[in-house]
Short mmCIF file of C-alpha atoms in Angstrom, two decimals:
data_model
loop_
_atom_site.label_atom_id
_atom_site.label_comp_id
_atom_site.label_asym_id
_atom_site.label_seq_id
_atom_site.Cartn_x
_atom_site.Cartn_y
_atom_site.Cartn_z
CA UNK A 18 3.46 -14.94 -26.04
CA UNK A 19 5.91 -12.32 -24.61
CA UNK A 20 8.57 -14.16 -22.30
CA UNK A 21 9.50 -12.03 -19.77
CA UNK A 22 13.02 -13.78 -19.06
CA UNK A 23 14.83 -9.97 -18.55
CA UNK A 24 12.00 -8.84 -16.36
CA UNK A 25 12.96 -8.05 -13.03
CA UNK A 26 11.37 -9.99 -10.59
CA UNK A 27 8.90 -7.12 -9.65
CA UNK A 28 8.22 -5.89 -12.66
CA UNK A 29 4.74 -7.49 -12.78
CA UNK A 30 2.42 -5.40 -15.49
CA UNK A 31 1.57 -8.10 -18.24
CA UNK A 32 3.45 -11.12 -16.34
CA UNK A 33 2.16 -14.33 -17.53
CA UNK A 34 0.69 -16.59 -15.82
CA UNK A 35 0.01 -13.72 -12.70
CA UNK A 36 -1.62 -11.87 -15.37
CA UNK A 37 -4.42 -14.70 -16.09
CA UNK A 38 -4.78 -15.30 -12.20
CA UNK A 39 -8.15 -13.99 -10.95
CA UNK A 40 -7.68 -11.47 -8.27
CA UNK A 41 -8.57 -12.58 -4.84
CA UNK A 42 -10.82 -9.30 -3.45
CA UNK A 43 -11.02 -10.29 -0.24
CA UNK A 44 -10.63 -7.46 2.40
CA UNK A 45 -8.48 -7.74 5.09
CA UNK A 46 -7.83 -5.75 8.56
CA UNK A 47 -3.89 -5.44 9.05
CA UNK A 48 -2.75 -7.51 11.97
CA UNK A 49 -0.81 -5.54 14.49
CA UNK A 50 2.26 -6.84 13.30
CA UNK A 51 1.39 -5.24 10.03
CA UNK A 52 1.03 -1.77 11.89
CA UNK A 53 3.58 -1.96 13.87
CA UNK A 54 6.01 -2.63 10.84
CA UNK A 55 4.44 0.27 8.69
CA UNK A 56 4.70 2.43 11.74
CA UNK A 57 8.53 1.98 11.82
CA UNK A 58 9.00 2.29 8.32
CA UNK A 59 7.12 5.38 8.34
CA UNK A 60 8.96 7.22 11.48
CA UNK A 61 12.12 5.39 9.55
CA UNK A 62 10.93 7.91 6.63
CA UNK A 63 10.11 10.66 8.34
CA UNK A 64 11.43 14.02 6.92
CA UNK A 65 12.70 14.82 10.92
CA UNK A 66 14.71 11.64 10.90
CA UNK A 67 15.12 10.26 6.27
CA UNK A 68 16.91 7.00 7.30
CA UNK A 69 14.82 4.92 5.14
CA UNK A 70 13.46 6.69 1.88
CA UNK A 71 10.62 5.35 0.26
CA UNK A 72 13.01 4.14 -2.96
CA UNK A 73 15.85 2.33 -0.83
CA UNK A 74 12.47 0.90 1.09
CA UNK A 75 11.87 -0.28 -2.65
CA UNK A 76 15.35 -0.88 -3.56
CA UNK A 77 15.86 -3.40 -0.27
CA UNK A 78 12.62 -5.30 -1.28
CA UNK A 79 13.51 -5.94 -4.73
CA UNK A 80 16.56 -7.00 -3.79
CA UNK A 81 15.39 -10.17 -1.84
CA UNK A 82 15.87 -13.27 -2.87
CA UNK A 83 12.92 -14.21 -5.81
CA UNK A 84 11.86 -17.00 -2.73
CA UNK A 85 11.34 -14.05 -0.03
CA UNK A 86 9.72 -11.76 -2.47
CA UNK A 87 7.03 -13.97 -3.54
CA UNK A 88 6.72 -16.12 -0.57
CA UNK A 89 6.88 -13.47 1.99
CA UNK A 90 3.79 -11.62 3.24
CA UNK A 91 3.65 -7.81 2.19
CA UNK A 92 4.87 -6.56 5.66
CA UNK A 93 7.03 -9.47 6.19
CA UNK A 94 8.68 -7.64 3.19
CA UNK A 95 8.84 -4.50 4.53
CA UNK A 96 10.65 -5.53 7.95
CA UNK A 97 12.99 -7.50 5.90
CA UNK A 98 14.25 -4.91 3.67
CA UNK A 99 14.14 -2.49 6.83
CA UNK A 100 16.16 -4.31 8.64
CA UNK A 101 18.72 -5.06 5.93
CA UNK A 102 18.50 -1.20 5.25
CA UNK A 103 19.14 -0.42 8.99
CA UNK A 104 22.33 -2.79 9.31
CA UNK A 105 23.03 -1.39 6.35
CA UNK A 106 23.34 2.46 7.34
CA UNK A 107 24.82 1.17 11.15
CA UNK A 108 22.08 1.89 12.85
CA UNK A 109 21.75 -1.66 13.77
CA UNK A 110 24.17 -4.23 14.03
CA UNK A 111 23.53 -8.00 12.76
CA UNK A 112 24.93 -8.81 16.10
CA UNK A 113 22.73 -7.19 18.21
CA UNK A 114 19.59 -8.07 16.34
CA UNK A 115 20.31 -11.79 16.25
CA UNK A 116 20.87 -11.70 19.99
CA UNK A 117 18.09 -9.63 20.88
CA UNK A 118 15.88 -11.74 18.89
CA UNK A 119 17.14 -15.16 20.78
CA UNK A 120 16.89 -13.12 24.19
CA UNK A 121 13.05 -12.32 22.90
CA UNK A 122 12.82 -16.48 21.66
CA UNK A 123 14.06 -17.90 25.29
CA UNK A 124 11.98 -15.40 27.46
CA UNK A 125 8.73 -16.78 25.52
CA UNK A 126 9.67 -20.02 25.76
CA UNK A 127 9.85 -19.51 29.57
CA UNK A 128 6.70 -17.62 30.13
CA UNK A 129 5.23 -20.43 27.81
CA UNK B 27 18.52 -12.60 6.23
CA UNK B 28 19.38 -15.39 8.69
CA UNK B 29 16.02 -15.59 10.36
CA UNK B 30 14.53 -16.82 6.83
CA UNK B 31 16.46 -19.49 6.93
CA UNK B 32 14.46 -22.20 8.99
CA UNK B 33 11.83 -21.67 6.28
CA UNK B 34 12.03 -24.07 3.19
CA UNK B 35 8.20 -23.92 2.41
CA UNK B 36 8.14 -21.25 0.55
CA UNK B 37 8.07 -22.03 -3.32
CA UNK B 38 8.78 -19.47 -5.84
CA UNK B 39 6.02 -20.89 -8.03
CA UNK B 40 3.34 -19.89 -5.37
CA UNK B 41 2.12 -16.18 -4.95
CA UNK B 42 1.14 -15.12 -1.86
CA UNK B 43 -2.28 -15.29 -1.83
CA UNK B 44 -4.13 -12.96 0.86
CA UNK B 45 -1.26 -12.95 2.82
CA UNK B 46 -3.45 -10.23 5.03
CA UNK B 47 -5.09 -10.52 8.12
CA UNK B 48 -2.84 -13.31 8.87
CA UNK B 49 -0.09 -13.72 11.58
CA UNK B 50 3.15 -13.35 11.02
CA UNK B 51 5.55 -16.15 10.54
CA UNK B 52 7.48 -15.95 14.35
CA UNK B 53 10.70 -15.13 13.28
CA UNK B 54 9.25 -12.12 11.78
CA UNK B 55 7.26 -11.34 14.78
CA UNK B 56 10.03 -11.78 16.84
CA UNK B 57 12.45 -9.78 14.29
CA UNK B 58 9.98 -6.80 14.63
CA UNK B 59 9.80 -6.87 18.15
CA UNK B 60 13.53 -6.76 18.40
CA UNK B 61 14.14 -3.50 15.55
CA UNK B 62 11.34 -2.00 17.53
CA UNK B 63 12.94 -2.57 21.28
CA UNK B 64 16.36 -1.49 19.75
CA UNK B 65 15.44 1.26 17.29
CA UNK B 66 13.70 2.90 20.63
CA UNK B 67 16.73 1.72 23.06
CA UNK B 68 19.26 4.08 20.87
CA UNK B 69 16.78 6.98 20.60
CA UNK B 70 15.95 6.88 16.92
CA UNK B 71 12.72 6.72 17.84
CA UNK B 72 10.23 6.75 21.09
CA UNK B 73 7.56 4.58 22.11
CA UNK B 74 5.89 7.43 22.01
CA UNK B 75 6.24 8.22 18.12
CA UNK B 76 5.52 4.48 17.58
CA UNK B 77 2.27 4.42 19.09
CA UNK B 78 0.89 7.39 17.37
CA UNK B 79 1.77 6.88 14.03
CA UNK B 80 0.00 3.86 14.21
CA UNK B 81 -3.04 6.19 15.61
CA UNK B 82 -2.27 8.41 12.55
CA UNK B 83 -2.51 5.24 10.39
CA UNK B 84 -5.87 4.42 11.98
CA UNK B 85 -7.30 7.46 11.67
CA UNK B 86 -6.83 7.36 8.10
CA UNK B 87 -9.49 6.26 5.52
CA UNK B 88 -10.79 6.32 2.26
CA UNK B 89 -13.91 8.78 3.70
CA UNK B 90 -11.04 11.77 3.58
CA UNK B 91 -11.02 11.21 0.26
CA UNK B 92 -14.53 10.99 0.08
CA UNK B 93 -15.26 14.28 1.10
CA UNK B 94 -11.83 15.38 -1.04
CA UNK B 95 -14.00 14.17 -4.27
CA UNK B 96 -17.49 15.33 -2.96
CA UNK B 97 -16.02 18.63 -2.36
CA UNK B 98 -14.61 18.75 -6.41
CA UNK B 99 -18.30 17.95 -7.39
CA UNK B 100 -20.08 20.63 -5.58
CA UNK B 101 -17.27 23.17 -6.16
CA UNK B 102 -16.02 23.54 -10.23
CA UNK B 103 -13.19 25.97 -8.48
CA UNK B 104 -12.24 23.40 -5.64
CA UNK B 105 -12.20 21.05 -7.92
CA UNK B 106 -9.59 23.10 -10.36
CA UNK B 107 -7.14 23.17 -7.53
CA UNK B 108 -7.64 19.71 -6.69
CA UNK B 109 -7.00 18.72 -10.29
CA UNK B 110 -3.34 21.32 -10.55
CA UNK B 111 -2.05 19.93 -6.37
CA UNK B 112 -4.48 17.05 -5.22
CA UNK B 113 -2.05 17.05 -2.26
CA UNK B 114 -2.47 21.13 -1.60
CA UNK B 115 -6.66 20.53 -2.20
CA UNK B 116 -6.89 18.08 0.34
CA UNK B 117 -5.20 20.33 2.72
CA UNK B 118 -7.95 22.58 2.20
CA UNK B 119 -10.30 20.13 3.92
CA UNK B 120 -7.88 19.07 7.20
CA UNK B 121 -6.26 16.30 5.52
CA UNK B 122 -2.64 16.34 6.37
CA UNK B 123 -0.64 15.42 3.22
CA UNK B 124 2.84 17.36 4.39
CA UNK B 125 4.81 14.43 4.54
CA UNK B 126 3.43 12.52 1.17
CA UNK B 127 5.02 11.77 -2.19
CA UNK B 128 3.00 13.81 -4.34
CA UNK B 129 -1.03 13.02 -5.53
CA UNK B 130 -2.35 13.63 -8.92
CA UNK B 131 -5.83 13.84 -9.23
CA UNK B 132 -7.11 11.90 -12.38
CA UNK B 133 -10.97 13.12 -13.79
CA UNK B 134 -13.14 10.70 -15.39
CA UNK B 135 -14.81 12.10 -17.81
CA UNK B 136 -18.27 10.31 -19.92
CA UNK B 137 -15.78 9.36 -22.24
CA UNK B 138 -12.49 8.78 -20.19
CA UNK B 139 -12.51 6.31 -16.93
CA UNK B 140 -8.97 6.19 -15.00
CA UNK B 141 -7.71 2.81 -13.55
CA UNK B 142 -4.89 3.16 -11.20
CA UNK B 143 -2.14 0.73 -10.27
CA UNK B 144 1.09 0.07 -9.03
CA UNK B 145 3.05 -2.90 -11.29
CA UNK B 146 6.32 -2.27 -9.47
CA UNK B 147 5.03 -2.56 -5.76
CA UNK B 148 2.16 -1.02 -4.28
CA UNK B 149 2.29 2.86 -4.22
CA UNK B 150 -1.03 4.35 -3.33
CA UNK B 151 -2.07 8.02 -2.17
CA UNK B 152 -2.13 6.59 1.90
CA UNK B 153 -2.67 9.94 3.08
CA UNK B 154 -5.62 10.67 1.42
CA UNK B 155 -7.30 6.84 1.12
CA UNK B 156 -5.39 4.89 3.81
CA UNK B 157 -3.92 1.79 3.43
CA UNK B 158 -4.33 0.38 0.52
CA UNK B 159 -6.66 -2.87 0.10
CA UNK B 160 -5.23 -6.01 -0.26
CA UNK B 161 -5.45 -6.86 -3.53
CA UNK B 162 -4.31 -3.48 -5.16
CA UNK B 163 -0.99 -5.46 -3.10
CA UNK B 164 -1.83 -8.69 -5.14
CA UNK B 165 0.51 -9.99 -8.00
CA UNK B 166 -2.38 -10.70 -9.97
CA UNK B 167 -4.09 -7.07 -9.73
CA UNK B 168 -0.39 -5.87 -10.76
CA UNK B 169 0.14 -7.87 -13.43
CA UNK B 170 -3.42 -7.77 -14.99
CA UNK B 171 -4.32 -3.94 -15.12
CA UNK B 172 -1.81 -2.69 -17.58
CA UNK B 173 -2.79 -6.18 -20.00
CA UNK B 174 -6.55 -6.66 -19.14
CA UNK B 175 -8.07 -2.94 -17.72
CA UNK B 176 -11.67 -4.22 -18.98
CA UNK B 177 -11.79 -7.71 -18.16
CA UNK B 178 -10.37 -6.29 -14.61
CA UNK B 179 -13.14 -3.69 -14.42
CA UNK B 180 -15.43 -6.38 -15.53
CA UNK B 181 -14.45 -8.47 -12.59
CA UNK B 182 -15.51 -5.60 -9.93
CA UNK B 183 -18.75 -5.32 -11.68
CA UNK B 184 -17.73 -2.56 -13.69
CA UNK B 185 -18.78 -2.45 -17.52
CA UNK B 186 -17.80 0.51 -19.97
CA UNK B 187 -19.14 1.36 -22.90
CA UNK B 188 -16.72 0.71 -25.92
CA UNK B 189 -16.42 4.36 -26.38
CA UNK B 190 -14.73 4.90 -22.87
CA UNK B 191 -11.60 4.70 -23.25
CA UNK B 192 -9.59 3.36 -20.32
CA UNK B 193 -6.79 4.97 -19.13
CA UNK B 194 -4.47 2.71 -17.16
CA UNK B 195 -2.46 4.99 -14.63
CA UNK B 196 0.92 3.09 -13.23
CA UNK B 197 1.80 4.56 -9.73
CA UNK B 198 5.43 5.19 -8.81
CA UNK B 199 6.97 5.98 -5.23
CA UNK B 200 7.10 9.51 -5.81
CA UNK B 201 3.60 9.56 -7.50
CA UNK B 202 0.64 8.36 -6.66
CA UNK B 203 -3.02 8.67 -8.38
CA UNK B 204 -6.52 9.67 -7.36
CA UNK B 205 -9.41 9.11 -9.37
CA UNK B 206 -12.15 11.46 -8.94
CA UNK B 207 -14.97 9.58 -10.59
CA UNK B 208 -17.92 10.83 -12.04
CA UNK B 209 -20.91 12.41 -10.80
CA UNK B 210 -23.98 10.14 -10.80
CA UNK B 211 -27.03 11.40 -12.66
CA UNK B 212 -29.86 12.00 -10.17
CA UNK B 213 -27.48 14.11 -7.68
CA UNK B 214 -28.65 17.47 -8.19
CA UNK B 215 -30.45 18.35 -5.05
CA UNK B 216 -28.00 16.38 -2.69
CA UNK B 217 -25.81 17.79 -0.07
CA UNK B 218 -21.67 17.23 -0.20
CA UNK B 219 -22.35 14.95 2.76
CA UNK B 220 -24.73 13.20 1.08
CA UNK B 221 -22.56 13.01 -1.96
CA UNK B 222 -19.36 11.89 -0.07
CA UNK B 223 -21.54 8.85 0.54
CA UNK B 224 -21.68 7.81 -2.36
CA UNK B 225 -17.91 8.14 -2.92
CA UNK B 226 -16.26 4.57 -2.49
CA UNK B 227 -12.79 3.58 -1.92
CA UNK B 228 -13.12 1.35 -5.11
CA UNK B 229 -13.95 4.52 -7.10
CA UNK B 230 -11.29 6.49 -6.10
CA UNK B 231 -9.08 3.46 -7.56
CA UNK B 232 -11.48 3.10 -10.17
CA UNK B 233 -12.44 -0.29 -10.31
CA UNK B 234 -15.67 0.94 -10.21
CA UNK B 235 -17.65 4.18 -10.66
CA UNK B 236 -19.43 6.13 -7.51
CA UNK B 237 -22.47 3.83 -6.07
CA UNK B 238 -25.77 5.17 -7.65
CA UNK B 239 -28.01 7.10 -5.62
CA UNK B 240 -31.12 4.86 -5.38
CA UNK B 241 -28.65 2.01 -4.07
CA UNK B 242 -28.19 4.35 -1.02
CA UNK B 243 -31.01 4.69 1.53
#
């Protein structure tokens, strides 16, 4: 059998032991949160605005850690490599999103 | 990265199984929340833009390409445009493909059937078909159609003669695939609507062919 021991971690086509696993064909309905994040990476990609193009989208999610890129949900992934992509190009700063997401934290924990 | 960080259970060694139509994990609600709040604070974007492109999203659905493929059956010119600029075809018909990586359109033939996937990721013709379902996401769907077409086929309920041969199509981000599938036999008198009907999401993937008329009320 092939090992696969150069393959980046996304390169999947022929991957053993994914490539004996039976494919769960259950459908799902995307959760808001799913929406939500392809709606911002879409407007992201946008031709009026090309901040995030589909192949640094791609480039940011295969560069994740191996733990993230299995373990995360697909649009888990997404937001992820968006954000690293936005505090990459300064149109975010780590700063601002760690704060606003502890401000976000503490005013559910009130209204809880 | 640092929101990840309070997570330790997740293991490389486990794939993420239908990781759809579940909840986030709450930092990444939370982190969404707060790129949304700020990307719309500094005017990259509106709440405005936000909303509807999640209306755009909505709107979209694999019956588009229904009547895209319907069309191509009815219409041996139609379908000659569709198969030189799928993108440009579907225009025709309302769809708005302007801002999409560009579509080929694949034709199975009696002796050619076209499986599509994406090994890398998960590219898929959205504006056409919508989002894509959840397993053409999965690790396993990814890894197994370039190594196992048939026995993938064979697990949607799709068996081909030997003489078919299967053509396994591997998407990239700047092209994606649609299959038009074949006619059914015992068609001939039916209208395009009537034919769109029988055009499935599956088939325009093709796991499977286009449902059979008599299985259709």
């Amino acid at each position: 059998m092939a090992t696969h021991k150069h393959r980046a971690m996304h390169d999947l086509g022929g991957v053993e032991p994914t490539a004996s696993q039976a494919i769960d064909r259950t459908e799902h309905e995307l959760t808001q949160f799913d929406k939500s994040v392809d709606a911002l990476v879409g407007l992201m990609a946008h031709p009026s605005r090309r901040i995030i193009r589909v192949d640094e989208l791609r480039r940011a999610i295969e560069s994740l850690q191996p733990v993230q890129y299995h373990g995360l949900s697909y649009y888990e992934k997404w937001l992820q490599a968006a954000h690293d992509l936005l505090l990459e190009k300064d149109i975010l700063g780590e700063e601002e999103v760690m704060l606003r997401c502890a401000a976000i934290r503490e005013a559910e924990e009130k209204s809880s | 990265m640092a929101e990840y960080h309070h997570h330790d259970h997740v293991h490389l060694d486990h794939a993420p199984i239908s990781d759809h139509g579940h909840e986030p994990r709450a930092e990444y609600r939370v982190l969404e929340r707060a790129v949304r709040e700020l990307l719309i604070e500094k005017g990259v974007v509106t709440a405005e833009d936000w909303r509807r492109q999640i209306e755009l999203m909505d709107s979209r659905n694999p019956s588009m390409g229904a009547r895209v493929i319907a069309r191509a059956w009815v219409d041996p010119a139609f379908k000659q445009r569709l198969l030189a600029d799928a993108k440009k075809a579907a225009d025709e018909l309302g769809i708005d493909t302007a801002n999409a990586p560009r579509v080929m359109a694949l034709e199975n033939t009696p002796t050619r059937h076209h499986l599509v996937t994406c090994t890398l990721c998960s590219c898929y013709p959205k504006a056409i078909l919508g989002i894509p379902p959840a397993w053409y996401k999965s690790e396993a769907y990814r890894a197994r159609a370039v190594k196992d077409p048939r026995g993938v086929l064979k697990e949607f309920g799709t068996e081909l003669p030997d003489n078919v041969e299967v053509r396994v199509m591997d998407s990239t981000a700047d092209l994606r695939y649609l299959v038009v599938p074949l006619r059914p036999a015992g068609t001939d008198g039916m209208t395009e609507e009537q034919l769109a009907d029988l055009v499935t999401r599956d088939s325009m993937i093709g796991v499977t062919a286009a449902r059979n008329p008599t299985s259709v009320s």
